[in-house]
Coordinates of C-alpha atoms in Angstrom, one line a residue:
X1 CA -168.9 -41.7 54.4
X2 CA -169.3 -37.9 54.9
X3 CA -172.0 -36.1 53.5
X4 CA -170.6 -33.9 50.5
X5 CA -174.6 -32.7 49.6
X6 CA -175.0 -29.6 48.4
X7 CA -177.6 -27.9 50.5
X8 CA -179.9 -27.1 48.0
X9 CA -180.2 -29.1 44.8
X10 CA -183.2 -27.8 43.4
X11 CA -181.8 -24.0 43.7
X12 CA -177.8 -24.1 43.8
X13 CA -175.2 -25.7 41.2
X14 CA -174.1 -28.7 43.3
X15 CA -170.4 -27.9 42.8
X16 CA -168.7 -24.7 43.0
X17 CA -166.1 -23.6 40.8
X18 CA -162.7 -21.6 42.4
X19 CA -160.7 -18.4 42.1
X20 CA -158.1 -18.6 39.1
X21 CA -156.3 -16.1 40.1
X22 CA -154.0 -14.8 42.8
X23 CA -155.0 -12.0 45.3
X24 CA -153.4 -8.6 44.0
X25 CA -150.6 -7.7 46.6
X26 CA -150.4 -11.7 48.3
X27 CA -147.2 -12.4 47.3
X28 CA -145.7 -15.5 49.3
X29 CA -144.3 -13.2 52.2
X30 CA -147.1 -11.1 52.3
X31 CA -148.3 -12.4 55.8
X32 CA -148.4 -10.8 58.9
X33 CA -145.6 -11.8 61.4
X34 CA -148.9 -11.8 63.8
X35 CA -150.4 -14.7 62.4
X36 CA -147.5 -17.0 60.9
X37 CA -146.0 -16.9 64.8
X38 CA -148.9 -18.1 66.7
X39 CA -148.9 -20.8 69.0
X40 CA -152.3 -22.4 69.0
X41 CA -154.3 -23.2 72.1
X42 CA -155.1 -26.7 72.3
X43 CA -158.0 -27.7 74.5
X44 CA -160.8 -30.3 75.0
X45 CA -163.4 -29.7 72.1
X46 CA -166.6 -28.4 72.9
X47 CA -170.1 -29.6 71.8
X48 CA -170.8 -28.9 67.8
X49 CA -173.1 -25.7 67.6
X50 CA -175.9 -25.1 65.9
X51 CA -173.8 -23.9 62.8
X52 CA -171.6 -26.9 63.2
X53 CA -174.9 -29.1 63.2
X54 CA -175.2 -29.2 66.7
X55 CA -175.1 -32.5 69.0
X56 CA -172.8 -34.0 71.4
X57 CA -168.8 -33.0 72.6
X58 CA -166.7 -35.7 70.1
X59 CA -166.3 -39.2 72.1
X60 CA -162.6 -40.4 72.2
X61 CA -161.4 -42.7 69.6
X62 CA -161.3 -46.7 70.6
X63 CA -157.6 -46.3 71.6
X64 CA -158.6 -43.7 73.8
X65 CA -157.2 -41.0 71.5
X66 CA -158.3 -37.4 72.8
X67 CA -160.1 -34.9 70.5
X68 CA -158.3 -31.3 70.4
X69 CA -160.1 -28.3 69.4
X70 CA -158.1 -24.9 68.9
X71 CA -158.5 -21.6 67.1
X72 CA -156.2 -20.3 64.4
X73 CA -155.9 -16.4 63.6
X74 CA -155.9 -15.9 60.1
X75 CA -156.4 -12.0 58.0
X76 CA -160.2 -11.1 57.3
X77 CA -158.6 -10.2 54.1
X78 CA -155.6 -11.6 52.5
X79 CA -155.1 -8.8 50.7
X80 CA -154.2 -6.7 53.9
X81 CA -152.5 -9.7 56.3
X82 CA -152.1 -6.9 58.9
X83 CA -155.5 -5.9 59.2
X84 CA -158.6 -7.7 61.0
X85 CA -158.3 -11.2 61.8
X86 CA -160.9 -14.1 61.9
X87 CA -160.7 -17.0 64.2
X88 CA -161.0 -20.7 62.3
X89 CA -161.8 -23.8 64.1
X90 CA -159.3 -26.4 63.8
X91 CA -159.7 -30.1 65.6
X92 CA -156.7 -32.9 65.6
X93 CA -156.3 -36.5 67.4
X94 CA -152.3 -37.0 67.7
X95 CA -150.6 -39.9 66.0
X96 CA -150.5 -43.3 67.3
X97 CA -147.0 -43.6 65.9
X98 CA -143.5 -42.9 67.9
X99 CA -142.7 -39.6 67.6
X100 CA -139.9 -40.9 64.9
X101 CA -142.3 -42.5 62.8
X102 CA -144.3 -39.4 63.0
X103 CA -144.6 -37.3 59.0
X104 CA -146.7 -34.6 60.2
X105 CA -150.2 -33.5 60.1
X106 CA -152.3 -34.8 57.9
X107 CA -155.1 -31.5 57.0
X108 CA -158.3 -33.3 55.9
X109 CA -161.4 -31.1 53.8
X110 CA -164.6 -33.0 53.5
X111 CA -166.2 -31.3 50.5
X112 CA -169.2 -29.0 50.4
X113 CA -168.4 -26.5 50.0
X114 CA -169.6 -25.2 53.4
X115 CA -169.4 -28.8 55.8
X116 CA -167.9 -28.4 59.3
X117 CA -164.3 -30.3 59.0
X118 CA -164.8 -29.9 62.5
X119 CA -168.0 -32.0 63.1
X120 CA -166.9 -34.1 60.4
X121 CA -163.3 -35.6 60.9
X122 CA -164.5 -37.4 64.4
X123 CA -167.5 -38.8 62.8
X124 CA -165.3 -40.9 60.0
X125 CA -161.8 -40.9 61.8
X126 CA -162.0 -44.6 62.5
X127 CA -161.9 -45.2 58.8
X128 CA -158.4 -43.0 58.5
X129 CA -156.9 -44.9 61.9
X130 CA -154.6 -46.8 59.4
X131 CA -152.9 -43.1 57.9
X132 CA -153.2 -42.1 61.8
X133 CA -150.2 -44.9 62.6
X134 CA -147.9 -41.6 60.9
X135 CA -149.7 -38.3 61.0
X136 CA -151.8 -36.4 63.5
X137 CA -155.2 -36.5 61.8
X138 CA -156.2 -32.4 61.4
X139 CA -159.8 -30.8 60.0
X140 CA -161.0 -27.6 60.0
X141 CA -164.2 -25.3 59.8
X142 CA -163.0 -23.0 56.5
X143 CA -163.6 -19.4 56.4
X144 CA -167.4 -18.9 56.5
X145 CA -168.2 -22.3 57.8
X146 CA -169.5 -23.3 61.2
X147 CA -167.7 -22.0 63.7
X148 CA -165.3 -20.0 61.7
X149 CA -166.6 -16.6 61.7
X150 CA -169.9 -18.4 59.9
X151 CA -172.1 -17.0 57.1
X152 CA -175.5 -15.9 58.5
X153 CA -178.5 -16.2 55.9
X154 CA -181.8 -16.9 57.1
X155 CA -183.7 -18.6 60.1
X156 CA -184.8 -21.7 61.1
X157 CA -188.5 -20.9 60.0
X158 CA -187.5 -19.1 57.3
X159 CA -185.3 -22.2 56.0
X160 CA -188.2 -24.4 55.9
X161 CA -190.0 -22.4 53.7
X162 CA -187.4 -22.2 51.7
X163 CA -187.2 -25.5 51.2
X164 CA -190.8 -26.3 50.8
X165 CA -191.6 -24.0 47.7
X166 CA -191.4 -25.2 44.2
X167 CA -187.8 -25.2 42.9
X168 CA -188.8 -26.6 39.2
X169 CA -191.3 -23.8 38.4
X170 CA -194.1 -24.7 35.6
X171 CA -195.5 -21.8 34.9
X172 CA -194.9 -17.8 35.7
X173 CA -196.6 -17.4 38.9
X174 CA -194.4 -20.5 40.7
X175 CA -191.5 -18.9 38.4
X176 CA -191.8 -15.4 40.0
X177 CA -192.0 -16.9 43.8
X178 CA -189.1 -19.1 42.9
X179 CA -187.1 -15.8 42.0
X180 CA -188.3 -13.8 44.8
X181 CA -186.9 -16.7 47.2
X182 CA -183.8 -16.4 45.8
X183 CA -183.5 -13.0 46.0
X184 CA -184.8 -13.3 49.7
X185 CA -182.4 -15.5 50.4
X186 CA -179.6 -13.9 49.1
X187 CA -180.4 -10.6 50.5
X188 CA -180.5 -11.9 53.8
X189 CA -177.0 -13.0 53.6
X190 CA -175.9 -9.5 53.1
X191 CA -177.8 -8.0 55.4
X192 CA -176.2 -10.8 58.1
X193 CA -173.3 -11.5 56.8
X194 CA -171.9 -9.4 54.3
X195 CA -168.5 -8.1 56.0
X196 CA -167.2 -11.6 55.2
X197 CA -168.9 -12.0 51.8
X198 CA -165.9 -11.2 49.9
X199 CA -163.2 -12.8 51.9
X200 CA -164.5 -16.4 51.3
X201 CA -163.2 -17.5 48.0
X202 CA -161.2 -20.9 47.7
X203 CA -158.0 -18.8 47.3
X204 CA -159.0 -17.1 50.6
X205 CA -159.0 -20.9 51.9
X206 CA -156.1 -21.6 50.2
X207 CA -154.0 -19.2 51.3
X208 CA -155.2 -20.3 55.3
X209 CA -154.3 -23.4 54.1
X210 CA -150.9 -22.6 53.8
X211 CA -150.9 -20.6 57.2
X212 CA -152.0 -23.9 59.1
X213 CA -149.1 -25.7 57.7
X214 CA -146.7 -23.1 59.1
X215 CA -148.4 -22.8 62.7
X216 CA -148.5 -26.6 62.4
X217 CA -145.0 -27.1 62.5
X218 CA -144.9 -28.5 58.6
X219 CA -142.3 -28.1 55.9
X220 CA -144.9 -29.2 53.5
X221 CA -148.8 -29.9 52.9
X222 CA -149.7 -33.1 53.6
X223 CA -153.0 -33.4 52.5
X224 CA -156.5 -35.9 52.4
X225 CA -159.4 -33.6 49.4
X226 CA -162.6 -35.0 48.6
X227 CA -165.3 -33.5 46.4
X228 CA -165.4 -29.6 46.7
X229 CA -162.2 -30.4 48.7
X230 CA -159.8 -31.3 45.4
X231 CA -160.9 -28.5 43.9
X232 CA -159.3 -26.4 47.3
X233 CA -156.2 -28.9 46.8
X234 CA -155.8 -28.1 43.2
X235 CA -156.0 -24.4 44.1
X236 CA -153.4 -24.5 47.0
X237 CA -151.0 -26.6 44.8
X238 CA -151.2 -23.7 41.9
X239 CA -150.4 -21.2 44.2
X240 CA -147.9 -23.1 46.2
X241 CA -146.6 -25.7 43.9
X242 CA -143.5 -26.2 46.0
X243 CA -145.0 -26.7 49.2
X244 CA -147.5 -29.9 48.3
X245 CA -146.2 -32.8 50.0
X246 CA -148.0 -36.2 50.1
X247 CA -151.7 -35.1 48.8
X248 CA -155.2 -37.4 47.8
X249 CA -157.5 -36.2 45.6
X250 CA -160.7 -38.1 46.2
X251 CA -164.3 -37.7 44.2
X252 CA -162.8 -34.7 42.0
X253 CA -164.1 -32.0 40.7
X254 CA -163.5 -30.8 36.7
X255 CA -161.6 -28.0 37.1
X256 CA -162.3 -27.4 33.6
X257 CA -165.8 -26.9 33.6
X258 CA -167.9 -23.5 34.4
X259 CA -171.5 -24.3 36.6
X260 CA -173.6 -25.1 33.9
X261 CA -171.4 -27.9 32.6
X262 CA -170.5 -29.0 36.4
X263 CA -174.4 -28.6 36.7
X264 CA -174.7 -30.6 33.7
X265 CA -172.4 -33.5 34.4
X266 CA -174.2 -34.0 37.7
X267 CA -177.3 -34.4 35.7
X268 CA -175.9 -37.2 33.9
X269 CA -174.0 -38.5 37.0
X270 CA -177.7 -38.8 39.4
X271 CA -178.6 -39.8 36.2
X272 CA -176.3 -42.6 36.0
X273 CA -176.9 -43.1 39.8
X274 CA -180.5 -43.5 39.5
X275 CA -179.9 -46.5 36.4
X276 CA -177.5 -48.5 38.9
X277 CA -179.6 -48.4 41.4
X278 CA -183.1 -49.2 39.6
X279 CA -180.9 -52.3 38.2
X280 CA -179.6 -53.3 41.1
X281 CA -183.2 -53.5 42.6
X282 CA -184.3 -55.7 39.8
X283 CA -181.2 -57.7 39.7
X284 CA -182.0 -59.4 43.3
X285 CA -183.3 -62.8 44.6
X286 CA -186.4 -61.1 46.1
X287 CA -188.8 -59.1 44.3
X288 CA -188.1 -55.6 44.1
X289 CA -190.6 -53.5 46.1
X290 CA -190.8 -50.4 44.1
X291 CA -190.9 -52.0 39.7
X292 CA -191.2 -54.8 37.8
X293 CA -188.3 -54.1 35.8
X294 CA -185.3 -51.3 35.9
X295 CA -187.5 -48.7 34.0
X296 CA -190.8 -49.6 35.7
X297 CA -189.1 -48.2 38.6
X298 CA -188.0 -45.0 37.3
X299 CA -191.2 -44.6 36.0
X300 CA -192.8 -44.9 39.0
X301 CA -190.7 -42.9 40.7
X302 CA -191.1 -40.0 37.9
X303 CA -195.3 -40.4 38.4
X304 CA -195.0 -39.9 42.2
X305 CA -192.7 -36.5 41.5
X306 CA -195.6 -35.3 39.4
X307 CA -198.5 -36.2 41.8
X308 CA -196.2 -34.4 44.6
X309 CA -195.8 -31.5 42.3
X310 CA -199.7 -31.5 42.7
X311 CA -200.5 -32.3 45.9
X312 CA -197.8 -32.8 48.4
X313 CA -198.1 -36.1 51.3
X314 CA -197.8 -36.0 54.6
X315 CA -193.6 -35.4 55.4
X316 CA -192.7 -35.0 58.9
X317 CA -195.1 -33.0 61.2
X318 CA -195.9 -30.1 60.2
X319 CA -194.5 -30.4 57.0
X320 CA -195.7 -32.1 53.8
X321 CA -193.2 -34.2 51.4
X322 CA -193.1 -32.0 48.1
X323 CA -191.7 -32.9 44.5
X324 CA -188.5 -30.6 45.5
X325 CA -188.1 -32.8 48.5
X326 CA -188.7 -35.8 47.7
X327 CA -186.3 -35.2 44.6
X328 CA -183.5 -33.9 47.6
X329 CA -184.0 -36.8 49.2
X330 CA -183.7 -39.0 46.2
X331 CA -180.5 -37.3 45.3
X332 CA -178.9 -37.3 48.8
X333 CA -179.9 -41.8 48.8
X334 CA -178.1 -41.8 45.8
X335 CA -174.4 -40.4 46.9
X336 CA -173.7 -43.5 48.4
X337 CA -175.1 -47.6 47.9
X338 CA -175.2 -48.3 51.7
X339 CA -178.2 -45.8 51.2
X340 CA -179.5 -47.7 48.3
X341 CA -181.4 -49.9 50.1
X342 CA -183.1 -47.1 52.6
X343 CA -184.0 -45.5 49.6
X344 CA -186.0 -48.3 48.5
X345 CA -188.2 -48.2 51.8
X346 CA -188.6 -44.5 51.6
X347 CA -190.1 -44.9 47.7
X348 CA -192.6 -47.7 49.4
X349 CA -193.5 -45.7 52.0
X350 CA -194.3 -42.6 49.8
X351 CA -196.4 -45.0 47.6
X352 CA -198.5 -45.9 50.5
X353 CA -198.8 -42.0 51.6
X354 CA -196.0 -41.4 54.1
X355 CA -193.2 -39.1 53.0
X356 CA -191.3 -39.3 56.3
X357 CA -188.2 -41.4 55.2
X358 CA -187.9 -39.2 52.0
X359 CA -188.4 -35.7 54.1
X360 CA -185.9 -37.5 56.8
X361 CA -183.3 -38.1 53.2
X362 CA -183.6 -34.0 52.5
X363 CA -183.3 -32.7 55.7
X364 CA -180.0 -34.4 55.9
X365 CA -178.9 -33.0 52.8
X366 CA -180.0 -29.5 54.0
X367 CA -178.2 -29.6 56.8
X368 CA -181.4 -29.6 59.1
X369 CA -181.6 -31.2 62.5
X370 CA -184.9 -33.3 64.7
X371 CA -185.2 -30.5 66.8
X372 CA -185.4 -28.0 63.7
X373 CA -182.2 -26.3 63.5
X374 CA -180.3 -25.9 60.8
X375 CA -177.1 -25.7 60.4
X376 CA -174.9 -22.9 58.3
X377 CA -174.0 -25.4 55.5
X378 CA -176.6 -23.9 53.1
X379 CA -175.3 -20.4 53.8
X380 CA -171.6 -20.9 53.3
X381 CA -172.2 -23.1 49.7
X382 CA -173.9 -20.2 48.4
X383 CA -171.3 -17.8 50.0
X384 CA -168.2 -19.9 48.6
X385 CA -170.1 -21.1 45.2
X386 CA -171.2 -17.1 44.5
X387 CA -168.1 -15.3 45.3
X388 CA -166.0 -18.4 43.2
X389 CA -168.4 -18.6 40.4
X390 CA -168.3 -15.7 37.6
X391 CA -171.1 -16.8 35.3
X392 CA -174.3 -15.3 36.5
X393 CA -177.9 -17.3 34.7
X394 CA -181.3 -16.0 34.6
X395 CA -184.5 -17.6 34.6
X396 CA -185.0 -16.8 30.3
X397 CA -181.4 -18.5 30.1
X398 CA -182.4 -21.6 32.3
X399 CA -185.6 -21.8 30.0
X400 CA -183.6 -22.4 26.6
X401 CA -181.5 -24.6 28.3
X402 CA -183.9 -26.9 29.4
X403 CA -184.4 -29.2 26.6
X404 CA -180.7 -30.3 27.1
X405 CA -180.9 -31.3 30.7
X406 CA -184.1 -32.8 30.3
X407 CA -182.0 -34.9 28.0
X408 CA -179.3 -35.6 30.4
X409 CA -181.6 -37.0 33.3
X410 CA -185.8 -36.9 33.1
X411 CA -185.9 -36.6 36.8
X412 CA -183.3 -34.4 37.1
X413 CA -182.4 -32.1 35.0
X414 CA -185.2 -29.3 35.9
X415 CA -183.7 -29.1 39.6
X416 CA -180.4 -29.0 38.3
X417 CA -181.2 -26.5 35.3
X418 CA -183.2 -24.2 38.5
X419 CA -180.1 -24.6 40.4
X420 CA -178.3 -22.4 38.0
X421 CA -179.8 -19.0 39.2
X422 CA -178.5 -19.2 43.1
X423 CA -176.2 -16.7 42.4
X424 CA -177.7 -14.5 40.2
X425 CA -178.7 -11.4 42.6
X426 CA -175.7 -12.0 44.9
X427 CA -173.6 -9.1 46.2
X428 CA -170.3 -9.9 45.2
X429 CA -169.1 -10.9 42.0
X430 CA -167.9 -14.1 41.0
X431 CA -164.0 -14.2 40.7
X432 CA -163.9 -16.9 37.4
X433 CA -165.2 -19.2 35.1
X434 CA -163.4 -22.3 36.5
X435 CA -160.2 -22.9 38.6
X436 CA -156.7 -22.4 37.3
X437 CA -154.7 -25.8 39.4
X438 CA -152.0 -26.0 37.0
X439 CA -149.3 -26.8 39.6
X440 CA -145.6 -27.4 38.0
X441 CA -142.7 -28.6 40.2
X442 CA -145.3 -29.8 42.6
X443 CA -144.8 -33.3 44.1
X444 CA -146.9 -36.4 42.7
X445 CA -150.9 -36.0 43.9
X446 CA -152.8 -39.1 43.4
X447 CA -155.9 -38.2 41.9
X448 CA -158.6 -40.9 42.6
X449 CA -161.6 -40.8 40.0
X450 CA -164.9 -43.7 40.5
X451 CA -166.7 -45.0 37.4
X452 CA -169.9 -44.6 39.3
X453 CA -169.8 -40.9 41.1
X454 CA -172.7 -39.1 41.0
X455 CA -171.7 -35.7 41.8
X456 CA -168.2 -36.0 41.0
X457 CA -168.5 -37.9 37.6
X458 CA -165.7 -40.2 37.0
X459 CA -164.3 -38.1 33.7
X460 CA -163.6 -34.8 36.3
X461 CA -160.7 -37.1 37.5
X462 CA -158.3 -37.4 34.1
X463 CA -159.5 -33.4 33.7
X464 CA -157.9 -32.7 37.0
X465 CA -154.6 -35.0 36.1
X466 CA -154.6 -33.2 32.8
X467 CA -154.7 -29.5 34.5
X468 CA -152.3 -29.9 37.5
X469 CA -149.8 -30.8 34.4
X470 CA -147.4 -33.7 33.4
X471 CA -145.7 -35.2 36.3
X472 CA -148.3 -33.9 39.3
X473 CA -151.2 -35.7 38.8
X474 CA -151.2 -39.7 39.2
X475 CA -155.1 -41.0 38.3
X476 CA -156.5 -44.3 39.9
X477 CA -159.6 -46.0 38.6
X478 CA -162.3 -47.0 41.2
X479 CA -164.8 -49.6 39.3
X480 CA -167.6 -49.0 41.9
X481 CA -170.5 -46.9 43.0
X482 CA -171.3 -43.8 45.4
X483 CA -169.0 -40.4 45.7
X484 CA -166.0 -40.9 46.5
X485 CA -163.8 -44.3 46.7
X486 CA -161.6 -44.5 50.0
X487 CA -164.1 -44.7 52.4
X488 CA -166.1 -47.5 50.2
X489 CA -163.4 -49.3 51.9
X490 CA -162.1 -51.2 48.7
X491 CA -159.0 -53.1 49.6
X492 CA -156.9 -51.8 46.5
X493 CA -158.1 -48.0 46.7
X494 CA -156.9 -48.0 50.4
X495 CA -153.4 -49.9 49.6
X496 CA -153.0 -47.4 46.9
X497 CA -153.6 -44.2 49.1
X498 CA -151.8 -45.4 52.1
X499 CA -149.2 -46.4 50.1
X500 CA -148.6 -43.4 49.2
X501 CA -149.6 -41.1 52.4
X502 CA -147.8 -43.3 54.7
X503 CA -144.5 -45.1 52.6
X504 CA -144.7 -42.3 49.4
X505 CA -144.9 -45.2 47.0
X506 CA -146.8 -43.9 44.1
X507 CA -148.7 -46.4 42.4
X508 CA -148.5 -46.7 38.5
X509 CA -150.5 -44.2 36.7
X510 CA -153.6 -45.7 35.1
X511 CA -153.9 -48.2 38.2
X512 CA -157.4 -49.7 38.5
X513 CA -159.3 -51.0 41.4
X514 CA -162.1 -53.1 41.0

């Protein structure tokens, strides 16, 4: 399934919280005749950059269906339509279906924030080739992201050393190089990137939402979220309540919560995460590799963070595996079972001295490539995240609130306590505590929540049913592990959804799916 990491777990909240409100002076024919007229270019996609994550030009689909790559005008700010324009990236593979079967485009958002839609959608289309029989399948880079006029922090070389210091400080030396790295960090994004700094809120993305539907050719959204992308969902559907059509909500966000409960919850949910799998390790034929019993192995694994946190192992070349790293890659195993097992052999492995598996696990969720490149992914979370988010921690406020995360996960509640001060020097302000998605009038979203989400935890889903309001919000159960619940590829989750995307059957509210 995609990747919905955030790009640093030991220094940013792993979810980001959304604009509440609406832009002053956006009303609903506030855009430029410019951009809502546009005829889009369609052409033969080009080879992911290095902000897209680099690699090779998107290979057809098994029918033979053609990748389409175009670029889509949209207003620097939405609060003058007329003014500058940035280009977003958009990609689409037309429908299988006969053109009187066909419902529309079907505008898919990956999560993050800050993945490439654009590097993404090809990489897990052949799951979605069953919604594909109706809809052209659509993705996007959003504002900030990849190609889309991306955000611009630091370099390569400057990334890794980002990544390599301490993110869990112990004492007020690693504290005050743990601050100054932020700071770095942050100041580097305005110095880069900071014309686009305050034009990358979710209502920003929103509202270029609702542009794409129009050059598109659609009456209405139709519309696949997952993670930080039900969040977006929930935003477009309060500020356009009458234009949702058929919409998912998969992995979902509380759109209740501020960052330090989201920061919180995710605590509980690795938490969680970490228990199912130590169980599951146990619970085999074969002995497990890594503990005698379920919390044998979490204790082992909590004595190897604390001999990192002294003396680092050997990683990948140059670079050593250190506690923040080997707690990334931990994390990053534990968004999805199929990873469960690779986890297991990276755990062995740094037992025996060699960190390479677990240093291979982080650089994936940082966004870092073999050849050393990274792509923008880290940069555009803590653009998006800082410019939604309005709370604003320090280090004395992480401090106090330690005991409490501590509580909520022993291995890792200090990285997800740290993660709280990301945003605290950043140049613009945060727009809101949390998300308003209250969305009445709009049609039926079916809201997908799994009992074993990590980042998402599974309680975020009857919290988004409850806020989009009575008669928008339809909630299905997954019984089952990893983020997100359509792509583990459960026969009843997929019925459900495709039911609904494809035939606009809702399924009974409270369905469960085991």
């Amino acid at each position: 399934m995609p990747s919905l990491l955030p790009p640093r777990a030991a220094v940013l909240t792993v979810s980001a919280l959304l604009l509440s409100t609406v832009l002053a002076g956006c009303g609903d024919d506030a855009q430029g005749e410019d951009v809502t007229r546009q005829e889009l270019s369609w052409k033969a996609c080009p080879a992911p950059d290095e902000a897209q994550g680099g690699g090779a030009s998107p290979s057809p689909l098994p029918d033979d269906g053609e990748w389409q790559c175009a670029t889509m005008k949209a207003p620097l700010d939405w609060g003058d339509p007329k003014g500058d324009t940035i280009g977003l990236e958009l990609i689409r593979v037309r429908t299988t279906g006969a053109e009187n079967e066909r419902i529309g485009s079907l505008i898919f958002n990956f999560g993050g924030p800050g993945g490439s839609g654009v590097a993404s959608l090809p990489a897990f289309a052949e799951g979605y080739e069953k919604l594909r029989t109706r809809y052209d399948l659509v993705s996007f880079d959003p504002r900030g992201v990849g190609r889309s006029d991306p955000v611009i922090c630091e370099n390569d070389q400057q990334l890794d050393a980002y990544f390599q210091q301490d993110g869990t400080p112990d004492d007020a030396a690693e504290r005050t190089r743990l601050l100054d790295s932020t700071t770095e960090f942050n100041d580097a994004c305005e110095q880069n990137s900071g014309k686009i700094l305050p034009h990358v809120r979710t209502t920003d993305a929103a509202r270029d939402l609702d542009l794409m539907r129009q050059v598109l050719g659609d009456g209405k959204l139709h519309y696949f979220g997952i993670s930080y992308g039900t969040e977006l969902g929930g935003v477009y559907a309060h500020l356009f309540p009458q234009r949702v059509g058929r919409a998912v909500f998969d992995a979902v966000v509380d759109p209740t919560q501020n960052a330090e409960q989201s920061s919180l919850g995710q605590a509980k949910g690795f938490q969680l995460a970490l228990d199912n799998f130590a169980e599951d390790c146990v619970s085999k034929t074969e002995e497990c590799p890594i503990g005698d019993s379920a919390q044998d192995v979490k204790d082992r694994i909590a004595r190897l963070l604390d001999d990192l946190d002294r003396k680092p192992i050997e990683g990948i070349f140059p670079r050593q595996l250190t506690q923040t790293a080997a707690t990334s890659g931990i994390l990053q195993a534990l968004y999805s079972k199929d990873l469960w097992e690779f986890l297991t052999d990276g755990l062995e492995e740094a037992y025996d001295g060699n960190g390479s598996t677990l240093m291979f696990l982080s650089d994936t969720m940082n966004g870092r490539s073999e050849n050393g490149e990274y792509d923008n992914s880290v940069a555009a979370f803590t653009a998006i995240s800082c410019a939604d988010v309005e709370p604003r921690y320090d280090a004395a406020y992480v401090e106090r609130r330690l005991p409490e995360f501590r509580a909520a996960s022993p291995l890792f509640g200090d990285s997800l306590a740290w993660g709280m001060i990301g945003c605290t020097d950043w140049a613009v302000a945060g727009a809101a505590e949390h998300p308003d998605v209250s969305a009445p009038g709009a049609a039926p979203i079916l809201v997908v929540g799994n009992t074993g989400d990590p980042a998402t935890p599974y309680e975020g889903a009857r919290a988004m049913v409850n806020a989009l309001g009575k008669g928008v919000g339809v909630e299905l159960t997954y019984r089952g592990q990893g983020h997100g619940a359509y792509d583990s590829k459960n026969k009843c989750v997929q019925g459900a959804v495709n039911g609904y995307l494809l035939d606009g059957k809702v399924p009974p509210a409270g369905t469960v799916c085991t």
